CSV table of C-alpha atoms in Angstrom, one decimal:
chain,number,residue,atom,x,y,z
K,237,MET,CA,0.1,0.4,0.2
K,238,SER,CA,1.2,3.3,-1.2
K,239,LEU,CA,2.1,5.7,2.6
K,240,LYS,CA,-0.2,7.9,0.7
K,241,ASN,CA,-3.6,6.0,1.2
K,242,LEU,CA,-2.6,5.2,4.4
K,243,ARG,CA,-4.9,8.7,5.4
K,244,THR,CA,-6.8,10.3,3.9
K,245,HIS,CA,-8.7,12.7,6.3
K,246,TYR,CA,-7.9,13.5,9.9
K,247,THR,CA,-10.1,13.3,12.5
K,248,THR,CA,-11.5,16.4,12.5
K,249,GLN,CA,-12.2,16.7,9.1
K,250,ILE,CA,-14.4,13.8,7.9
K,251,ASN,CA,-18.1,15.5,7.8
K,252,PRO,CA,-20.1,12.9,7.5
K,253,GLU,CA,-23.4,14.2,6.1
K,254,GLN,CA,-20.3,15.6,3.2
K,255,ILE,CA,-18.3,12.2,2.5
K,256,GLY,CA,-21.6,9.3,2.1
K,257,ASP,CA,-20.5,6.8,0.3
K,258,ASP,CA,-17.0,7.3,-0.4
K,259,LYS,CA,-14.9,5.4,1.9
K,260,VAL,CA,-12.5,6.9,4.0
K,261,ALA,CA,-9.0,5.9,6.2
K,262,LEU,CA,-7.1,7.3,9.2
K,263,ALA,CA,-3.9,6.5,10.7
K,264,GLY,CA,-2.6,6.6,14.2
K,265,TRP,CA,-2.9,5.4,17.3
K,266,VAL,CA,-5.1,3.0,19.6
K,267,HIS,CA,-5.8,4.4,22.6
K,268,GLU,CA,-8.1,2.5,23.7
K,269,VAL,CA,-9.9,-1.2,22.9
K,270,ARG,CA,-12.4,-1.6,24.2
K,271,ASP,CA,-13.9,-5.3,23.3
K,272,LEU,CA,-17.9,-5.9,25.3
K,273,GLY,CA,-18.0,-9.4,23.2
K,274,GLY,CA,-20.6,-8.5,20.7
K,275,ILE,CA,-19.0,-5.7,19.6
K,276,CYS,CA,-15.7,-3.9,20.2
K,277,PHE,CA,-14.5,-0.2,19.9
K,278,VAL,CA,-10.8,1.5,19.3
K,279,VAL,CA,-10.2,4.2,19.4
K,280,LEU,CA,-7.8,5.7,16.9
K,281,ARG,CA,-6.0,8.5,17.6
K,282,ASP,CA,-3.7,11.6,15.5
K,283,ARG,CA,-2.5,15.7,16.5
K,284,GLN,CA,-6.1,16.6,16.1
K,285,GLY,CA,-8.6,14.3,17.9
K,286,ARG,CA,-9.9,10.9,18.0
K,287,ALA,CA,-12.6,9.1,15.9
K,288,GLN,CA,-14.3,5.6,17.5
K,289,VAL,CA,-13.9,2.6,15.1
K,290,THR,CA,-16.9,0.3,15.2
K,291,LEU,CA,-16.9,-3.7,14.8
K,292,VAL,CA,-20.1,-4.9,15.1
K,293,LYS,CA,-19.2,-9.9,15.6
K,294,LYS,CA,-22.2,-10.4,13.4
K,295,LYS,CA,-21.3,-8.1,11.0
K,296,ILE,CA,-18.1,-7.5,10.1
K,297,ASP,CA,-15.6,-10.5,9.4
K,298,ARG,CA,-14.5,-12.5,11.9
K,299,GLU,CA,-10.9,-12.7,11.3
K,300,LEU,CA,-10.9,-9.0,11.2
K,301,PHE,CA,-13.2,-8.5,14.8
K,302,ASN,CA,-10.4,-10.5,16.3
K,303,PHE,CA,-7.6,-9.4,15.6
K,304,ALA,CA,-8.7,-5.7,16.2
K,305,ARG,CA,-10.0,-7.3,19.9
K,306,LYS,CA,-6.2,-7.8,20.8
K,307,LEU,CA,-4.6,-4.9,19.1
K,308,ILE,CA,-1.7,-3.2,21.6
K,309,ARG,CA,-2.5,0.3,23.3
K,310,GLU,CA,-1.0,2.8,20.9
K,311,SER,CA,0.3,1.0,18.2
K,312,VAL,CA,0.0,2.6,15.1
K,313,ILE,CA,-2.7,1.3,12.3
K,314,SER,CA,-4.3,3.0,9.5
K,315,VAL,CA,-7.8,2.1,9.0
K,316,ARG,CA,-10.5,1.9,5.7
K,317,GLY,CA,-13.8,2.3,5.7
K,318,SER,CA,-16.8,4.0,6.0
K,319,ILE,CA,-18.5,7.1,8.0
K,320,LYS,CA,-21.4,6.6,10.4
K,321,PRO,CA,-23.7,9.3,11.9
K,322,GLU,CA,-23.0,8.5,15.8
K,323,GLY,CA,-24.0,11.4,17.8
K,324,LYS,CA,-22.7,9.6,21.0
K,325,ALA,CA,-19.3,9.2,19.6
K,326,PRO,CA,-16.3,11.7,19.3
K,327,ASN,CA,-16.3,14.0,16.4
K,328,GLY,CA,-20.5,13.1,16.1
K,329,TYR,CA,-19.2,9.9,14.1
K,330,GLU,CA,-18.1,6.5,14.0
K,331,LEU,CA,-15.9,4.8,11.4
K,332,ILE,CA,-17.3,0.8,9.8
K,333,PRO,CA,-13.6,-1.2,9.1
K,334,ASP,CA,-13.1,-2.8,5.8
K,335,GLU,CA,-9.3,-3.2,6.6
K,336,ILE,CA,-6.7,-2.9,10.2
K,337,GLU,CA,-3.2,-2.6,9.0
K,338,LEU,CA,-1.1,-2.6,12.3
K,339,LEU,CA,1.9,-0.3,10.9
K,340,ASN,CA,3.4,-1.3,13.8
K,341,GLU,CA,3.2,-2.3,17.5
K,342,ALA,CA,3.9,-1.6,20.7
K,343,GLU,CA,5.6,-2.3,23.0
K,344,SER,CA,3.1,-3.5,26.3
K,345,PRO,CA,3.6,-2.5,29.2
K,346,LEU,CA,4.0,1.7,28.6
K,347,PRO,CA,6.2,3.8,30.7
K,348,LEU,CA,3.1,6.8,31.3
K,349,ASP,CA,-1.1,5.9,30.4
K,350,THR,CA,-1.8,7.9,27.7
K,351,THR,CA,-5.6,8.3,28.2
K,352,GLY,CA,-5.0,10.7,31.4
K,353,LYS,CA,-6.9,8.5,33.9
K,354,VAL,CA,-3.9,8.0,35.2
K,355,ASP,CA,-1.2,10.5,36.2
K,356,ALA,CA,2.6,10.6,36.2
K,357,GLU,CA,5.2,12.4,37.6
K,358,LEU,CA,6.6,15.0,35.2
K,359,ASP,CA,10.2,13.8,35.4
K,360,THR,CA,8.7,10.6,33.9
K,361,ARG,CA,6.4,12.2,31.5
K,362,LEU,CA,10.0,13.9,30.7
K,363,ASP,CA,12.0,10.8,30.5
K,364,SER,CA,9.8,9.3,28.1
K,365,ARG,CA,8.1,13.4,25.9
K,366,PHE,CA,7.1,11.1,23.1
K,367,ILE,CA,4.4,9.3,24.7
K,368,ASP,CA,3.7,12.0,27.3
K,369,LEU,CA,2.8,13.9,23.5
K,370,ARG,CA,1.0,11.4,23.1
K,371,ARG,CA,-1.8,12.8,25.8
K,372,SER,CA,-4.5,15.1,25.4
K,373,ARG,CA,-3.7,17.7,27.3
K,374,THR,CA,0.2,17.6,26.7
K,375,ASN,CA,-1.2,18.1,23.1
K,376,ALA,CA,-3.2,20.8,24.1
K,377,ILE,CA,-0.3,23.0,24.9
K,378,PHE,CA,2.2,22.8,22.6
K,379,ARG,CA,-0.4,23.2,19.8
K,380,ILE,CA,-1.4,26.8,21.9
K,381,ARG,CA,1.7,27.0,21.7
K,382,HIS,CA,2.5,27.4,18.1
K,383,GLU,CA,-0.7,29.2,17.5
K,384,VAL,CA,0.6,32.0,20.0
K,385,LEU,CA,4.1,32.1,18.2
K,386,HIS,CA,2.6,31.8,15.0
K,387,ALA,CA,0.3,34.7,15.4
K,388,VAL,CA,3.7,36.6,17.2
K,389,ARG,CA,5.5,36.3,13.6
K,390,ASN,CA,1.9,37.4,11.5
K,391,TYR,CA,1.0,40.6,14.4
K,392,LEU,CA,5.0,42.2,13.5
K,393,ALA,CA,6.0,41.3,10.5
K,394,ASN,CA,1.8,43.4,10.0
K,395,GLY,CA,3.4,45.8,11.4
K,396,GLY,CA,6.0,46.6,9.6
K,397,PHE,CA,8.9,43.9,11.5
K,398,LEU,CA,11.5,42.2,9.3
K,399,GLU,CA,11.8,39.0,10.5
K,400,THR,CA,15.7,38.4,11.8
K,401,SER,CA,18.1,35.8,13.7
K,402,SER,CA,21.8,36.4,15.3
K,403,PRO,CA,24.3,34.9,16.7
K,404,LYS,CA,24.5,32.4,18.9
K,405,VAL,CA,28.0,31.4,19.2
K,406,VAL,CA,29.7,34.9,20.3
K,407,ALA,CA,33.3,35.8,21.6
K,408,THR,CA,31.8,37.7,24.7
K,409,ALA,CA,29.2,39.4,27.1
K,410,THR,CA,26.7,40.8,25.3
K,411,GLU,CA,24.7,42.0,28.0
K,412,GLY,CA,28.5,42.4,30.9
K,413,GLY,CA,26.9,39.4,32.5
K,414,THR,CA,28.5,36.4,33.5
K,415,ALA,CA,25.7,34.0,33.7
K,416,LEU,CA,27.4,32.2,29.8
K,417,PHE,CA,28.7,28.6,28.8
K,418,PRO,CA,32.3,28.9,27.5
K,419,ILE,CA,32.2,26.2,24.8
K,420,THR,CA,35.9,25.7,22.8
K,421,TYR,CA,35.2,27.4,19.3
K,422,PHE,CA,37.8,25.1,17.2
K,423,ASP,CA,41.7,26.7,19.4
K,424,ARG,CA,39.9,29.1,22.1
K,425,GLU,CA,36.7,30.4,23.8
K,426,ALA,CA,33.9,31.0,23.0
K,427,PHE,CA,29.9,31.6,25.1
K,428,LEU,CA,26.4,30.6,23.7
K,429,ASN,CA,24.3,33.8,23.3
K,430,GLN,CA,23.0,35.0,26.4
K,431,SER,CA,20.6,37.4,24.2
K,432,PRO,CA,19.9,39.4,21.0
K,433,GLN,CA,20.1,42.7,22.4
K,434,LEU,CA,23.5,43.6,21.6
K,435,PHE,CA,22.7,43.0,17.9
K,436,LYS,CA,19.2,43.8,17.8
K,437,GLN,CA,20.8,47.5,17.9
K,438,ILE,CA,24.0,47.1,15.3
K,439,LEU,CA,20.9,46.8,12.9
K,440,MET,CA,19.4,49.8,14.0
K,441,SER,CA,22.1,51.4,12.5
K,442,GLY,CA,22.1,49.5,10.1
K,443,GLY,CA,18.9,51.3,8.7
K,444,MET,CA,16.6,48.0,9.1
K,445,ASP,CA,13.8,50.8,11.8
K,446,ARG,CA,12.5,47.4,12.6
K,447,VAL,CA,13.0,44.4,13.0
K,448,PHE,CA,11.9,40.5,15.9
K,449,GLU,CA,13.4,37.8,16.5
K,450,ILE,CA,11.9,34.3,17.5
K,451,GLY,CA,15.0,32.4,19.5
K,452,PRO,CA,16.7,30.6,21.7
K,453,ILE,CA,18.2,31.9,24.6
K,454,PHE,CA,20.8,30.9,27.0
K,455,ARG,CA,21.8,31.6,30.6
K,456,ALA,CA,23.6,29.5,33.0
K,457,GLU,CA,22.3,31.0,36.3
K,458,GLU,CA,22.0,27.7,38.8
K,459,HIS,CA,18.1,28.6,39.2
K,460,ASP,CA,15.6,25.3,40.6
K,461,THR,CA,12.0,26.8,40.2
K,462,ARG,CA,9.6,25.7,38.7
K,463,ARG,CA,9.4,29.3,36.2
K,464,HIS,CA,13.2,29.7,34.8
K,465,LEU,CA,15.3,27.9,32.7
K,466,ASN,CA,19.3,27.5,31.6
K,467,GLU,CA,17.5,27.6,27.8
K,468,ALA,CA,14.4,29.5,26.5
K,469,THR,CA,12.4,30.9,23.2
K,470,SER,CA,13.2,35.2,23.1
K,471,ILE,CA,10.7,37.1,21.5
K,472,ASP,CA,12.9,40.4,21.0
K,473,ILE,CA,11.6,43.3,19.3
K,474,GLU,CA,14.1,47.0,18.2
K,475,ALA,CA,12.4,49.8,16.2
K,476,SER,CA,14.2,53.1,15.3
K,477,PHE,CA,12.8,56.5,16.1
K,478,VAL,CA,10.2,55.1,18.3
K,479,ASP,CA,10.6,55.6,22.1
K,480,HIS,CA,10.2,53.5,25.5
K,481,PHE,CA,6.1,53.8,24.9
K,482,ASP,CA,6.2,53.6,21.7
K,483,VAL,CA,7.3,50.2,22.0
K,484,MET,CA,4.6,50.1,25.3
K,485,GLU,CA,1.7,50.1,22.9
K,486,ILE,CA,3.5,47.6,21.0
K,487,LEU,CA,3.7,44.6,23.3
K,488,GLU,CA,0.2,45.3,25.0
K,489,ASN,CA,-1.7,45.5,21.4
K,490,MET,CA,0.1,42.1,20.2
K,491,VAL,CA,-0.4,39.9,23.3
K,492,GLU,CA,-4.8,41.2,23.7
K,493,TYR,CA,-3.8,39.8,19.2
K,494,VAL,CA,-1.9,36.9,20.6
K,495,TYR,CA,-4.6,36.2,23.4
K,496,ASN,CA,-8.3,37.4,20.5
K,497,GLN,CA,-6.1,34.5,17.7
K,498,VAL,CA,-5.7,31.7,20.0
K,499,ILE,CA,-9.3,31.7,21.1
K,500,GLU,CA,-10.3,31.8,17.4
K,501,ASN,CA,-7.8,29.4,16.2
K,502,VAL,CA,-7.7,26.8,18.4
K,503,PRO,CA,-10.7,26.3,20.7
K,504,ASP,CA,-10.7,23.0,20.6
K,505,ALA,CA,-7.4,22.5,21.9
K,506,LEU,CA,-8.2,25.4,25.1
K,507,GLU,CA,-11.6,23.0,26.0
K,508,VAL,CA,-9.1,20.3,26.0
K,509,MET,CA,-7.0,21.8,29.1
K,510,GLY,CA,-10.7,23.4,30.6
K,511,ILE,CA,-9.8,27.4,30.3
K,512,GLU,CA,-11.7,30.1,29.3
K,513,LEU,CA,-9.1,32.9,28.2
K,514,LYS,CA,-10.2,36.3,29.1
K,515,VAL,CA,-8.8,38.5,26.3
K,516,PRO,CA,-6.6,40.8,28.3
K,517,LYS,CA,-7.2,44.8,28.3
K,518,THR,CA,-5.3,47.0,26.9
K,519,PRO,CA,-3.5,49.5,27.5
K,520,PHE,CA,-1.8,48.1,30.3
K,521,LEU,CA,-1.4,49.8,34.3
K,522,LYS,CA,1.5,51.4,34.2
K,523,LEU,CA,3.2,51.7,38.2
K,524,THR,CA,6.5,53.6,38.4
K,525,TYR,CA,9.2,51.6,40.7
K,526,GLN,CA,8.5,54.6,43.6
K,527,GLU,CA,5.2,52.7,43.0
K,528,ALA,CA,5.2,49.3,43.4
K,529,MET,CA,7.7,49.5,46.2
K,530,ASP,CA,5.3,51.2,47.9
K,531,ILE,CA,2.5,48.5,47.2
K,532,VAL,CA,4.6,45.9,48.9
K,533,ASN,CA,5.7,48.2,51.8
K,534,SER,CA,2.5,49.0,52.6
K,535,HIS,CA,0.8,45.2,51.3
K,536,GLY,CA,3.1,42.7,51.3
K,537,GLU,CA,5.9,40.7,53.8
K,538,GLU,CA,9.5,42.5,52.7
K,539,GLU,CA,10.7,45.9,52.9
K,540,LEU,CA,11.7,48.2,50.1
K,541,LYS,CA,14.4,49.9,50.0
K,542,TRP,CA,15.8,52.6,46.5
K,543,GLY,CA,17.3,49.8,44.6
K,544,ASP,CA,16.5,46.9,45.4
K,545,ASP,CA,15.1,44.0,42.4
K,546,LEU,CA,11.8,42.5,42.9
K,547,SER,CA,11.6,39.0,44.5
K,548,THR,CA,9.3,36.3,43.9
K,549,LEU,CA,7.5,37.1,46.9
K,550,SER,CA,7.0,41.4,45.7
K,551,GLU,CA,6.0,40.2,42.3
K,552,HIS,CA,3.6,38.0,43.6
K,553,THR,CA,2.1,41.4,46.2
K,554,ILE,CA,2.4,43.7,44.1
K,555,GLY,CA,0.4,41.6,40.8
K,556,GLU,CA,-2.0,40.3,43.3
K,557,HIS,CA,-2.5,44.8,44.2
K,558,VAL,CA,-3.2,45.1,40.5
K,559,PHE,CA,-5.7,42.2,39.6
K,560,GLN,CA,-7.9,42.9,42.9
K,561,GLU,CA,-7.5,47.2,41.7
K,562,THR,CA,-8.1,46.6,38.2
K,563,GLY,CA,-9.8,42.6,37.6
K,564,GLU,CA,-6.8,42.3,35.2
K,565,GLU,CA,-3.3,40.6,35.6
K,566,HIS,CA,-1.0,42.3,32.9
K,567,TYR,CA,1.1,45.4,34.1
K,568,PHE,CA,3.9,47.5,33.3
K,569,ILE,CA,6.2,48.4,35.8
K,570,ILE,CA,8.5,52.2,34.5
K,571,ASP,CA,10.9,54.3,35.6
K,572,TRP,CA,13.7,50.8,36.9
K,573,PRO,CA,17.0,52.8,38.6
K,574,THR,CA,19.0,52.8,36.1
K,575,GLU,CA,21.7,51.1,38.3
K,576,ILE,CA,19.7,47.9,37.7
K,577,LYS,CA,19.1,48.1,33.9
K,578,PRO,CA,21.3,47.2,31.7
K,579,PHE,CA,24.1,49.5,30.8
K,580,TYR,CA,22.1,50.3,27.3
K,581,ALA,CA,19.4,52.0,29.2
K,582,MET,CA,19.0,55.0,28.4
K,583,PRO,CA,18.2,57.5,31.3
K,584,TYR,CA,16.5,60.4,31.5
K,585,GLU,CA,17.8,63.6,31.0
K,586,GLU,CA,16.3,65.3,33.5
K,587,LYS,CA,16.5,63.0,36.2
K,588,PRO,CA,19.2,60.5,35.2
K,589,GLU,CA,18.7,58.9,38.3
K,590,PHE,CA,15.2,57.2,35.9
K,591,SER,CA,15.9,55.4,32.8
K,592,LYS,CA,13.2,55.2,30.8
K,593,SER,CA,13.0,51.0,30.5
K,594,PHE,CA,10.0,48.5,31.6
K,595,ASP,CA,9.1,45.4,32.6
K,596,MET,CA,6.1,44.3,31.3
K,597,MET,CA,4.7,42.2,34.3
K,598,HIS,CA,1.9,38.8,34.7
K,599,ARG,CA,-0.2,38.5,38.4
K,600,THR,CA,2.6,36.4,39.0
K,601,MET,CA,5.3,36.3,37.0
K,602,GLU,CA,7.4,38.9,35.7
K,603,LEU,CA,7.1,38.6,31.0
K,604,SER,CA,9.4,40.4,29.7
K,605,SER,CA,12.0,43.5,29.3
K,606,GLY,CA,13.2,46.6,27.5
K,607,ALA,CA,13.5,50.1,27.7
K,608,GLN,CA,14.7,52.9,24.9
K,609,ARG,CA,18.7,52.3,24.2
K,610,ILE,CA,21.0,54.6,24.9
K,611,HIS,CA,22.0,55.9,20.3
K,612,VAL,CA,24.6,58.1,21.8
K,613,PRO,CA,28.5,56.8,22.0
K,614,GLU,CA,30.2,58.6,24.6
K,615,MET,CA,27.6,58.1,26.7
K,616,LEU,CA,26.6,54.4,25.9
K,617,LYS,CA,30.7,53.7,26.9
K,618,ASN,CA,30.7,55.6,29.9
K,619,ARG,CA,27.7,53.8,31.1
K,620,ILE,CA,29.3,50.1,29.7
K,621,ALA,CA,32.5,51.2,32.3
K,622,ASP,CA,30.3,52.3,35.4
K,623,GLN,CA,29.1,48.3,35.3
K,624,GLY,CA,32.7,47.9,35.8
K,625,LEU,CA,33.1,46.4,32.2
K,626,ASP,CA,35.7,47.2,29.6
K,627,PRO,CA,34.6,49.4,26.2
K,628,GLU,CA,37.1,47.9,24.5
K,629,GLY,CA,35.7,43.9,24.9
K,630,PHE,CA,32.6,46.1,22.7
K,631,ASP,CA,34.2,47.4,19.9
K,632,PHE,CA,32.2,45.3,17.3
K,633,TYR,CA,28.8,46.9,19.0
K,634,LEU,CA,30.0,50.2,19.6
K,635,ARG,CA,31.1,50.7,16.4
K,636,ALA,CA,27.8,50.9,15.5
K,637,PHE,CA,26.9,53.5,17.0
K,638,SER,CA,29.4,56.3,15.4
K,639,TYR,CA,28.4,56.4,11.8
K,640,GLY,CA,25.1,57.3,12.6
K,641,MET,CA,22.8,55.3,15.2
K,642,PRO,CA,18.7,57.4,15.0
K,643,PRO,CA,17.2,57.0,18.0
K,644,HIS,CA,15.2,53.3,18.8
K,645,SER,CA,14.0,52.1,22.0
K,646,GLY,CA,13.0,47.2,22.3
K,647,TRP,CA,11.5,45.2,24.3
K,648,GLY,CA,12.2,40.5,24.7
K,649,LEU,CA,9.8,38.3,25.9
K,650,GLY,CA,10.0,34.9,27.7
K,651,CYS,CA,7.9,32.4,25.5
K,652,GLU,CA,7.5,29.7,27.6
K,653,ARG,CA,6.6,32.1,30.8
K,654,PHE,CA,4.1,33.9,29.0
K,655,VAL,CA,2.7,31.2,27.3
K,656,MET,CA,2.9,29.1,30.9
K,657,THR,CA,0.4,32.1,33.0
K,658,MET,CA,-2.0,32.5,30.0
K,659,LEU,CA,-2.2,28.7,30.0
K,660,GLY,CA,-2.3,28.8,34.2
K,661,VAL,CA,0.6,25.8,33.6
K,662,GLU,CA,2.7,26.1,37.0
K,663,ASN,CA,5.8,24.4,35.8
K,664,ILE,CA,7.2,26.1,32.7
K,665,ARG,CA,9.1,23.3,31.7
K,666,ASP,CA,5.6,21.3,30.7
K,667,VAL,CA,5.2,24.2,28.0
K,668,VAL,CA,9.0,23.6,27.3
K,669,LEU,CA,8.9,20.3,24.2
K,670,PHE,CA,12.3,19.1,25.8
K,671,PRO,CA,13.9,21.8,28.8
K,672,ARG,CA,17.4,22.1,29.4
K,673,ASP,CA,18.5,22.9,33.3
K,674,ARG,CA,20.0,22.7,35.5
K,675,ARG,CA,19.0,18.7,35.8
K,676,ARG,CA,18.3,17.8,32.9
K,677,LEU,CA,20.6,17.4,29.1
K,678,SER,CA,18.2,14.7,27.6
K,679,PRO,CA,16.5,14.1,26.2
């Protein structure tokens, strides 16, 4: 049999009224076999959903009936036959088979249950991710993640942004930090890039004007939490002739657009997860850093002083306060102290102790950071030196500022955090196919 004849439709593509007497072929995995003696039901599962294959002992070939009864769960099959409307069956139909072809038989027992009746620990699921992906909930998460990234690309491209790619192997720290993974690059040391930041800015000097990138970033930080990874996916933009408020508007409108697209295009995946998404209302609330500190000091369990970063507990305190006051889960914290933001964040001219920077927050965690960037060469060199870094190590970057760099702004958004907060997922590893953290390097 030609491989293209193994499947004519996915399970969700069949409309019994349109199919009529035509034969169809479905291909996928044996999700369940229910043998009731005189009747046998085989539930076939593909990436779109499930279909019920019905075999009545008195009406079907005995050899085919006995063959179906003995199918092992998670084996791969192709089923050819006729469609019959059945309101109680998945997708409103059942498939009456003429033939069932076993394409690959699964071993037994399975590493974990795919029906959802028996839960498994996260590590067990990640160790056997190929099986975990066959679970409806896991499959739904990655269908939604696909839709999120598809919507991001559409939104930014329609907004005049060009998609670009920056190198992931670099000679020096791109943001001056020490949390980098060193690698051997032929006869010298190199690092895995922790951000596309400096390269985005170089493109502004090249006149590309509005760019975005969706790609991996690497942080050699020894976190072991539910919301940190050592390899993550970052959604980044950079745009010329705009300030930080302009790119905040781009960000909040993109979030609104993505939520709407997920609701419209993958409602079945949301249903599998039992989620009814609420679209965030724009514009998002903007709190200053000082206002955020005041909320923590008035309502939280911590005492913050000027220049402190926000702990997880502080983020939760502010997020809950905003939610109780507005009913919204997304907001901005703006005007951060210049001293605790990266060297490229532009200070306010009249109050240089504050920077034109922001974080976009969710009720539970930070999702994005951004700023208007310093585009004046001497100011940038001084800021690099002020942070104890050697400007000569950034020569490849600083040269781009010496030949006409426009004012520009941008942000980076963590894809995994965006998806996990959207879906209410508690562990970031659930929204990554093959997560990398301090303990996990395989599969």
